[in-house]
Coordinates of C-alpha atoms and ligand atoms in Angstrom, one line a residue:
X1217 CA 47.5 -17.4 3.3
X1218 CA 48.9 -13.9 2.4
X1219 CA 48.5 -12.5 -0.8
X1220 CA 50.0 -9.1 -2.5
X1221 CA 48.5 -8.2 -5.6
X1222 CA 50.2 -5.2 -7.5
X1223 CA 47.3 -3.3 -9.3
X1224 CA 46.3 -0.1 -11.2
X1225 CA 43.0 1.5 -11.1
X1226 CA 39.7 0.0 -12.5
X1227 CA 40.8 -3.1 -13.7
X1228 CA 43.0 -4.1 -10.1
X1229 CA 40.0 -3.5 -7.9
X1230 CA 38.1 -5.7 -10.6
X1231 CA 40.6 -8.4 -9.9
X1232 CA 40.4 -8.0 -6.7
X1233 CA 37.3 -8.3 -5.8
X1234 CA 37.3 -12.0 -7.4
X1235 CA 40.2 -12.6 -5.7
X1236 CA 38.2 -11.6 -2.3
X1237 CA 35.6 -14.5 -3.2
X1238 CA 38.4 -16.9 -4.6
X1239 CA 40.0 -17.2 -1.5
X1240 CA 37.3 -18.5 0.3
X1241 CA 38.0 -21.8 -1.3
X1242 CA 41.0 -22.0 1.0
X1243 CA 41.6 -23.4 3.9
X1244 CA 41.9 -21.0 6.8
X1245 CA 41.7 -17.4 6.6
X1246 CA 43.1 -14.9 3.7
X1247 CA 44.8 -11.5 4.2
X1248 CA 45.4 -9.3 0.9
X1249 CA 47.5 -6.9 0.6
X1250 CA 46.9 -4.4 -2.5
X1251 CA 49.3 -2.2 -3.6
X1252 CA 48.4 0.5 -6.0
X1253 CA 49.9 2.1 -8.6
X1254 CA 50.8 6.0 -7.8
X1255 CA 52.2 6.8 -11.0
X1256 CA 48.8 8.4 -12.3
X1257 CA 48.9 10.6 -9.1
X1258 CA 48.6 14.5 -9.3
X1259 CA 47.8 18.7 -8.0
X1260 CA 45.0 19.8 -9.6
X1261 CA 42.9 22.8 -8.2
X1262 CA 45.3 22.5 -4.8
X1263 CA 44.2 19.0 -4.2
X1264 CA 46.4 15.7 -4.5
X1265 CA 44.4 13.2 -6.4
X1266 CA 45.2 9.5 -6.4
X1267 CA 43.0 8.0 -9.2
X1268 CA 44.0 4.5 -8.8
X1269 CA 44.1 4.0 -4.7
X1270 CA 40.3 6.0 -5.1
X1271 CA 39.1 3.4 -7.9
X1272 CA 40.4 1.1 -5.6
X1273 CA 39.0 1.9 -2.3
X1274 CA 35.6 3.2 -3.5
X1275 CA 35.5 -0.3 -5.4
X1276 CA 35.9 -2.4 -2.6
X1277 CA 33.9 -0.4 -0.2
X1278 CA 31.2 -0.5 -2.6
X1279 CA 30.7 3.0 -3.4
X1280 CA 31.9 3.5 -7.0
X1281 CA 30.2 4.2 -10.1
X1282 CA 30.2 0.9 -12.0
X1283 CA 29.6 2.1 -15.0
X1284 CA 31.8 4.7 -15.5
X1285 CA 34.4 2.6 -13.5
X1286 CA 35.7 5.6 -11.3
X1287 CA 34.5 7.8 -9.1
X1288 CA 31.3 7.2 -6.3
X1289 CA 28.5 6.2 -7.3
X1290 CA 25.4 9.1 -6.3
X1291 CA 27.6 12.0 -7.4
X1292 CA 26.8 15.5 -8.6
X1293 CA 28.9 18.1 -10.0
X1294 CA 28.0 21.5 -8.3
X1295 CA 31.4 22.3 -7.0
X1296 CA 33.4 21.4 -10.4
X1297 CA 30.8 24.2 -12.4
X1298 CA 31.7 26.8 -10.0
X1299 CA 35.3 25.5 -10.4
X1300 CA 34.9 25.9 -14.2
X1301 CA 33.4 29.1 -14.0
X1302 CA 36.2 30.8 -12.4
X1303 CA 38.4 28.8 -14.9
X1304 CA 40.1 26.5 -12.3
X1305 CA 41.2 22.6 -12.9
X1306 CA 41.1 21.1 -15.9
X1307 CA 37.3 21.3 -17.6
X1308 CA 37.8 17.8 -18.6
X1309 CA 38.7 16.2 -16.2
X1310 CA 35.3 16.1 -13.7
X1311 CA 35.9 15.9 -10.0
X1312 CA 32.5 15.3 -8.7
X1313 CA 31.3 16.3 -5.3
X1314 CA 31.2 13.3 -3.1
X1315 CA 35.3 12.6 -4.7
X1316 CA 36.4 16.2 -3.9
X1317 CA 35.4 14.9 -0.3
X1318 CA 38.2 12.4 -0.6
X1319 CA 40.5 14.8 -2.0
X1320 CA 40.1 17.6 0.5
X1321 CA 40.8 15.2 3.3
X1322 CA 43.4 13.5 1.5
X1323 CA 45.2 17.0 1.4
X1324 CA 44.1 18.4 4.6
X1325 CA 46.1 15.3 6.3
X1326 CA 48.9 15.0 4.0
X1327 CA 49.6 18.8 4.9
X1328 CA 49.0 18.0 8.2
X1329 CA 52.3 15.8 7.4
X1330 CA 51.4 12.3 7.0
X1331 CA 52.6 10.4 4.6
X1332 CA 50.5 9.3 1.9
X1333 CA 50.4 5.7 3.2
X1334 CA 49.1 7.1 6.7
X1335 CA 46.6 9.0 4.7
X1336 CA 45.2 6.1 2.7
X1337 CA 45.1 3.9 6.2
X1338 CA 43.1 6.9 7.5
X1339 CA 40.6 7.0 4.8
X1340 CA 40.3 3.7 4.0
X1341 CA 39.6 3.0 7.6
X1342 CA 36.1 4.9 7.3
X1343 CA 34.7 2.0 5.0
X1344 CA 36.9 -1.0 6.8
X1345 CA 38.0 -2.5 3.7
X1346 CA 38.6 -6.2 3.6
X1347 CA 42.5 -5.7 2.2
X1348 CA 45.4 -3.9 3.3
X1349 CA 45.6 -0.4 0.7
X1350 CA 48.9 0.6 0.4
X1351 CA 50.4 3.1 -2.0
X1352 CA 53.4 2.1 -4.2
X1353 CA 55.6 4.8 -2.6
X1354 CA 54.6 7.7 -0.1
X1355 CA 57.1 10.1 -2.7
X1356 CA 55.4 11.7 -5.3
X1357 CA 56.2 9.7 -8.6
X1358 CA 54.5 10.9 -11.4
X1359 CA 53.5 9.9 -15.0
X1360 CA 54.7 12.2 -17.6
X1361 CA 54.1 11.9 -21.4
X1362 CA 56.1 13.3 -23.9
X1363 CA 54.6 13.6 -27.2
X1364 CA 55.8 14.6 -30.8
X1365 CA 56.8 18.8 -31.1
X1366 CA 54.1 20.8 -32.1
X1367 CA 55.5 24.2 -33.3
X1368 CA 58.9 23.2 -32.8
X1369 CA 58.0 22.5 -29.1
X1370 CA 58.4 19.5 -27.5
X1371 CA 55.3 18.8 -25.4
X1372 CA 55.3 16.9 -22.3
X1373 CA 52.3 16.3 -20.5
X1374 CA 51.0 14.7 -17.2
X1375 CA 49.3 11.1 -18.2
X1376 CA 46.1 12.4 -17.4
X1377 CA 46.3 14.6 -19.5
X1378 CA 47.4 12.4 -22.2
X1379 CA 45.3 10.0 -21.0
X1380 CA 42.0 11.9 -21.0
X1381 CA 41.8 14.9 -22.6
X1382 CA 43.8 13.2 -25.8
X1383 CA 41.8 9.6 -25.7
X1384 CA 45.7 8.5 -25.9
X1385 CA 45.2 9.0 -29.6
X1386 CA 48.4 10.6 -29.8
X1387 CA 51.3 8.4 -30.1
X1388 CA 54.1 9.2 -27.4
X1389 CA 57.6 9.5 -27.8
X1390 CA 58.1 8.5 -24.5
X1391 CA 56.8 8.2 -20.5
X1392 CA 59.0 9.7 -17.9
X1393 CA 58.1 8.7 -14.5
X1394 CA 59.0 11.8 -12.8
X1395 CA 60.3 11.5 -9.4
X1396 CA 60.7 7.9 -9.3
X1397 CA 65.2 8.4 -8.9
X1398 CA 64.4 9.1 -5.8
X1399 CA 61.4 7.4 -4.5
X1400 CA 61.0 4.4 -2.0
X1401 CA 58.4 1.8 -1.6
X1402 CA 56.2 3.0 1.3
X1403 CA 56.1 1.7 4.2
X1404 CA 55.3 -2.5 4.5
X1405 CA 55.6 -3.0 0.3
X1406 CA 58.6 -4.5 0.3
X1407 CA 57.6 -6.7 3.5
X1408 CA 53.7 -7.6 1.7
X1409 CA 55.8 -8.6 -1.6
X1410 CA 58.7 -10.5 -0.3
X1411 CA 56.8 -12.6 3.0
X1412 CA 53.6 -13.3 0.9
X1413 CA 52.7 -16.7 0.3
X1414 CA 51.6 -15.7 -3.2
X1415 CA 52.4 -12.5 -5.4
X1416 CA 50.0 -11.5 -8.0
X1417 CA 50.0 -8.8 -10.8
X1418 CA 46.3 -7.6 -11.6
X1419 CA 45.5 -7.5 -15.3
X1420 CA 46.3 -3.5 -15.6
X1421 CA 48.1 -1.7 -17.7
X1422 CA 51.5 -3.1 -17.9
X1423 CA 53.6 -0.1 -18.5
X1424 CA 51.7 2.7 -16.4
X1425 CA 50.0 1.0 -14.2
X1426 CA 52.7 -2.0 -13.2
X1427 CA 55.5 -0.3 -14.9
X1428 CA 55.4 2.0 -12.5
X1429 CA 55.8 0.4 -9.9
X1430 CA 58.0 -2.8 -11.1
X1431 CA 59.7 -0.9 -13.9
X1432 CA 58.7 -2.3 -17.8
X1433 CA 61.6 -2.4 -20.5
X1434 CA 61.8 -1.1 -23.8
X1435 CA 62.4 -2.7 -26.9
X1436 CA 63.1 -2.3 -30.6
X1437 CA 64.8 1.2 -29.6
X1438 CA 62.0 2.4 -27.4
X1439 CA 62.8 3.8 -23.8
X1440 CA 60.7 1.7 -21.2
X1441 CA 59.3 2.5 -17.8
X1442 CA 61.6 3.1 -14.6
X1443 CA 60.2 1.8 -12.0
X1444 CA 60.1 2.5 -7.8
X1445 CA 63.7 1.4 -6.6
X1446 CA 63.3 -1.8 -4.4
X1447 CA 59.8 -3.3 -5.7
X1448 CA 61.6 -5.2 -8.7
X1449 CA 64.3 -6.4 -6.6
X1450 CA 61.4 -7.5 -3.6
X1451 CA 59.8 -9.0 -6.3
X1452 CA 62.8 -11.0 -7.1
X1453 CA 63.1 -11.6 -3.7
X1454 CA 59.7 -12.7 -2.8
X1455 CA 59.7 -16.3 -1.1
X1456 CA 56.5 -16.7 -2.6
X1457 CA 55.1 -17.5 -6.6
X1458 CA 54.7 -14.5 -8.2
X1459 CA 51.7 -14.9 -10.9
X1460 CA 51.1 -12.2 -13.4
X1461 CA 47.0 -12.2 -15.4
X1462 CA 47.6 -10.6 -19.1
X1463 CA 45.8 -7.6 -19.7
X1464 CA 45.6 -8.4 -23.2
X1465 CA 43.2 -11.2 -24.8
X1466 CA 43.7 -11.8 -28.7
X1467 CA 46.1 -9.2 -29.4
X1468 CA 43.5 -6.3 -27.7
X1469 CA 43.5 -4.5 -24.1
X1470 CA 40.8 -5.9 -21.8
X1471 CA 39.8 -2.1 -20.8
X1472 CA 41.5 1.2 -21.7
X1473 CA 44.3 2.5 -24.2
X1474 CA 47.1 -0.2 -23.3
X1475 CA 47.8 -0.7 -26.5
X1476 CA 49.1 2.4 -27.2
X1477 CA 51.2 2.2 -24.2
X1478 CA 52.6 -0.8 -25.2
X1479 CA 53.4 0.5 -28.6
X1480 CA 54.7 3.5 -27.4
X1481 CA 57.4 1.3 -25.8
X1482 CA 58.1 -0.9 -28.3
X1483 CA 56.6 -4.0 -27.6
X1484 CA 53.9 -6.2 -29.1
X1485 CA 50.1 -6.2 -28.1
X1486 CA 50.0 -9.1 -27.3
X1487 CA 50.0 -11.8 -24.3
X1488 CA 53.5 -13.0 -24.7
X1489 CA 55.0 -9.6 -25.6
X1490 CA 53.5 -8.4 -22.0
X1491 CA 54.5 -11.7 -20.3
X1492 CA 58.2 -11.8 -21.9
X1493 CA 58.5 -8.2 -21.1
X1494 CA 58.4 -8.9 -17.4
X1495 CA 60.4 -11.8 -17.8
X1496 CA 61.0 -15.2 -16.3
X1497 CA 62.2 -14.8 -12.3
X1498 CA 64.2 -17.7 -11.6
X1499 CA 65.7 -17.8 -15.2
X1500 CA 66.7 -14.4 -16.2
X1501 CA 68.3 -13.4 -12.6
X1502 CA 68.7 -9.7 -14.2
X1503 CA 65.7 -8.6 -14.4
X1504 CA 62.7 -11.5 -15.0
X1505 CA 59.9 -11.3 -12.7
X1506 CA 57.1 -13.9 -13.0
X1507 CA 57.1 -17.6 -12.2
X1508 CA 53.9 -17.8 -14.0
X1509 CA 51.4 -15.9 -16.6
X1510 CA 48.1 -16.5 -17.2
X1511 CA 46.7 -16.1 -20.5
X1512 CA 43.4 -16.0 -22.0
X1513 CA 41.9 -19.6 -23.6
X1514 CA 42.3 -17.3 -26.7
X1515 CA 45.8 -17.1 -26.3
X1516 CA 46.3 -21.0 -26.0
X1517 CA 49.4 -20.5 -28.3
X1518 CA 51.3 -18.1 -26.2
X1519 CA 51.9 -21.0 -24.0
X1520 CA 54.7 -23.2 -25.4
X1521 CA 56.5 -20.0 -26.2
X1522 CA 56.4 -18.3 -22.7
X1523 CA 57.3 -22.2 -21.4
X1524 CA 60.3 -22.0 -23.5
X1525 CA 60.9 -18.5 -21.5
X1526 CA 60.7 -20.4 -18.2
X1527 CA 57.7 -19.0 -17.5
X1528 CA 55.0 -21.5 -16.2
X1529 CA 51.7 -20.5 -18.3
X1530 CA 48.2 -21.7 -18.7
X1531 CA 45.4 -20.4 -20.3
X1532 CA 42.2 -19.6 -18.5
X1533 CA 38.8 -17.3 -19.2
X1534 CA 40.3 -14.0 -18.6
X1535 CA 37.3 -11.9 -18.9
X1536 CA 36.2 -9.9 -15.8
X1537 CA 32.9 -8.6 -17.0
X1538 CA 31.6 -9.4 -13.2
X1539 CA 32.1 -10.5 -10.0
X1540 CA 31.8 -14.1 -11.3
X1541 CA 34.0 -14.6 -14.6
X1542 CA 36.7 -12.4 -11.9
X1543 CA 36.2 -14.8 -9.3
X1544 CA 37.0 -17.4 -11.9
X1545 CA 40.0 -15.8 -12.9
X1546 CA 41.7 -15.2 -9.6
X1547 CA 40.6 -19.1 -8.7
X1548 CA 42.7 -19.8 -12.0
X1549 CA 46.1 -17.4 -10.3
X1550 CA 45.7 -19.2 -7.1
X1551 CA 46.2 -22.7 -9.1
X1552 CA 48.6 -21.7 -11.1
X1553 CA 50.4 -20.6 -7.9
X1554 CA 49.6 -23.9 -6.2
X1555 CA 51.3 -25.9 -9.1
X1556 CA 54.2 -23.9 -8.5
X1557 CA 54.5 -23.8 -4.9
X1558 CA 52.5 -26.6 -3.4
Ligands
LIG3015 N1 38.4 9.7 -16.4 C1 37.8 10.3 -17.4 O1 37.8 9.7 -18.5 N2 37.3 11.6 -17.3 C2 37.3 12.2 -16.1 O2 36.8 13.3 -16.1 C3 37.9 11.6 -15.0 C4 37.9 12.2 -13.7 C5 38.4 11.5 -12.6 C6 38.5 12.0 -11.4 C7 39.0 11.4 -10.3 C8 39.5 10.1 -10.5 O3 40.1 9.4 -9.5 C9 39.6 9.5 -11.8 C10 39.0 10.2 -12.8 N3 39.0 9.6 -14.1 C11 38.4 10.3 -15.2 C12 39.6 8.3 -14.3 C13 41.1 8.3 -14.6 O4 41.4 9.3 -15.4 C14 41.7 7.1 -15.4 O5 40.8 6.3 -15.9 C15 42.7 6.4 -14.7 O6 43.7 7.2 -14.0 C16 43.5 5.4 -15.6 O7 43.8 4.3 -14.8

């Protein structure tokens, strides 16, 4: 079977690695396809970082920190003092040794000229990873915040910024996805997403993360997300399920500042406002992308209400604390999927 799961950083390559160990329950073999979100992407000291793809690979090649969730794991952080002594890069934002490995060559080959796509094949390929890693789009599309003047200025910041510096606790007016007008999928998306036998979204952050890449719309006055032209309509497209896991269990993000995110665009916390906010595919031909949601047994009573949507749902044990409760929850996407295209 093919799979293509759409996924943001920490929580996707969580996902996925249950996935990994869910498929063997299937008959035959299993090829995954993973595309990343690039909206969190950015230059900092020279170098093109790609937080998400990097949580990703190092995840999956089994060289990240667990416990902080990014980075490698055996890191040290002599380069990023010298960097902050000469008042380089961002001092809060830590790019330790063995990472600024990733990042040099990252750059080194995308001025070379490769696209990023090439250049994620080419590092990726050092640690043989058992998925396909592909990049939402090989343009630059990045996450912008706008926040609330300060001194009668308004203030726009990159998300990781926002993000980490600010602990999201400021409330944003807006996100601006800067670049995406003009972006394309990179290379083989479009194919993974519409020839898959199964589509899932990872339980990330359903405005950044996903948003980015599927676009995620705004209510109650709020603007939404705009996302890479051609994903939502390969989505729509796909011959295959698509299955989305809620980020959110009883009203609160699995891991990270969601919530604000989801506030900051008008919806509700919560797993229907997530699940109605991508919509029902085959119903809402406009813009509806799921076939069918899984929420958390918490969540048992977002089910007749997303059913009324059109939205196949079931409730499941959502929590991916390890490689076991995650392998439980992709088992519970690839049933779902099964019901709805046996
Ligand atoms: N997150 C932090 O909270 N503090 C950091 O200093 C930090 C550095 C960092 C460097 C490389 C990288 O790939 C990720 C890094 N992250 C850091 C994680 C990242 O900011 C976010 O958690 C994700 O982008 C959100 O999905």
């Amino acid at each position: 079977v093919k799979v293509t799961v759409l996924a943001g950083g920490v929580g996707g390559a969580k996902f996925v690695k249950g996935l990994l160990l869910a498929v063997n329950d299937l008959p035959g073999s299993a090829e995954i396809t993973v595309v990343a979100n690039t909206g969190d992407d950015m230059w900092l000291t020279g170098l093109r970082i790609c937080p998400d793809l990097d949580s990703i690979m190092y995840a999956l090649a089994g060289v990240n920190d667990v416990e902080r969730g990014w980075g490698r794991s055996d890191e040290s952080s002599r380069v990023s003092e010298e960097l902050s002594a000469f008042g380089v890069g961002w001092p809060w934002f830590t790019l330790q040794d063995r990472d600024l490995g990733t990042h040099i060559a990252r750059t080194s080959l995308l001025r070379e000229g490769f696209p990023l796509s090439e250049v994620t094949r080419r590092l990726a390929s050092r640690w043989s990873l058992p998925v396909t890693l592909l990049p939402a789009s090989d343009q630059e599309v990045e996450t912008w915040v706008e926040l609330p003047e300060v001194d009668g200025e308004p203030s726009l910041v990159h998300f990781e910024e926002w993000w980490v510096r600010l602990r999201a606790r400021v409330e944003p007016l807006r996100f601006l996805q800067r670049g995406v007008e003009s972006a394309l999928p990179a290379p083989g998306v479009v194919d993974a997403i519409q020839e898959a036998d199964l589509v899932l979204f990872a339980p990330s952050n359903p405005v950044v993360s996903i948003g980015t890449m599927t676009g995620f719309p705004g209510a109650h006055g709020r603007v939404g997300v705009s996302g890479i032209p051609g994903i939502a309509e390969a989505l729509r497209n796909a011959s295959g399920p698509v299955v989305g896991v809620s980020p959110i269990i009883s009203g609160a993000v699995i891991r990270g500042m969601g919530d604000v995110c989801l506030r900051a665009v008008g919806r509700p916390v919560s797993a229907v406002g997530v699940g109605s906010a991508y919509g029902a595919r085959r119903r809402d031909t406009a813009h509806g992308l799921l076939d069918g949601w899984l929420v958390d047994l918490a969540d048992a009573d977002a089910v007749p209400v997303l059913e009324g949507e059109g939205i196949a749902t079931v409730a499941a044990p959502l929590w991916l604390s390890d490689d076991t409760l995650a392998t439980g929850v992709a088992r519970a996407a690839l049933a779902l999927a099964e019901r709805l295209h046996p």
